[in-house]
């Protein structure tokens, strides 16, 4: 039995358009966080802050986080190596969630975990479903199959 109020998924072009918008916004956010670590706080300053937070190998972790956030953020924007870029950002955000934010409650104003959780979930979507048709990954796949 079907009902007239049956809800169907959005058409494929709408899905791909929404994936593009979400991918670009997520990528910009990650790039901004990476740029902050590189240019505003510097890697040395970020490493010092990580040391104060008790993060193991703070200078290595700061460099890794900055490179992943900036580089993988750019890859997300382009839709290039999307599942790998998203997985790397997922590693960084889960690490931040566990080591820094979890004990501070949910609210970001209290250094809580809501922002890193939202970013991690966004990355998880792209690990699971890929970048959509409007991406360099899809363009490369189309050219390989032609």
XYZ file of N, CA and C in Angstrom, residues 96-106 111-113 116:
45
model
N 40.707 15.633 17.971
C 40.392 16.862 18.717
C 39.221 16.628 19.664
N 38.230 15.888 19.193
C 37.056 15.599 20.023
C 37.467 14.831 21.280
N 38.264 13.761 21.086
C 38.648 12.922 22.216
C 39.631 13.603 23.162
N 40.625 14.283 22.606
C 41.711 14.815 23.440
C 41.442 16.184 24.037
N 40.543 16.952 23.431
C 40.370 18.331 23.882
C 38.926 18.652 24.257
N 37.988 18.356 23.397
C 36.652 18.917 23.518
C 35.652 18.082 24.312
N 35.788 16.789 24.337
C 34.796 15.915 24.953
C 34.539 16.260 26.416
N 35.593 16.545 27.145
C 35.443 16.804 28.583
C 34.844 18.179 28.891
N 34.649 19.008 27.863
C 34.142 20.359 28.079
C 32.650 20.505 27.816
N 31.959 19.391 27.624
C 30.531 19.461 27.338
C 30.276 19.737 25.865
N 29.041 20.010 25.546
C 28.663 20.131 24.134
C 28.904 21.522 23.549
N 34.379 25.609 24.746
C 35.369 24.726 24.124
C 34.845 23.293 24.046
N 33.522 23.174 23.925
C 32.870 21.871 23.849
C 33.000 21.243 22.474
N 32.300 20.143 22.308
C 32.536 19.276 21.151
C 31.581 19.439 19.983
N 33.409 20.215 16.433
C 34.212 19.113 15.896
C 33.338 17.914 15.551
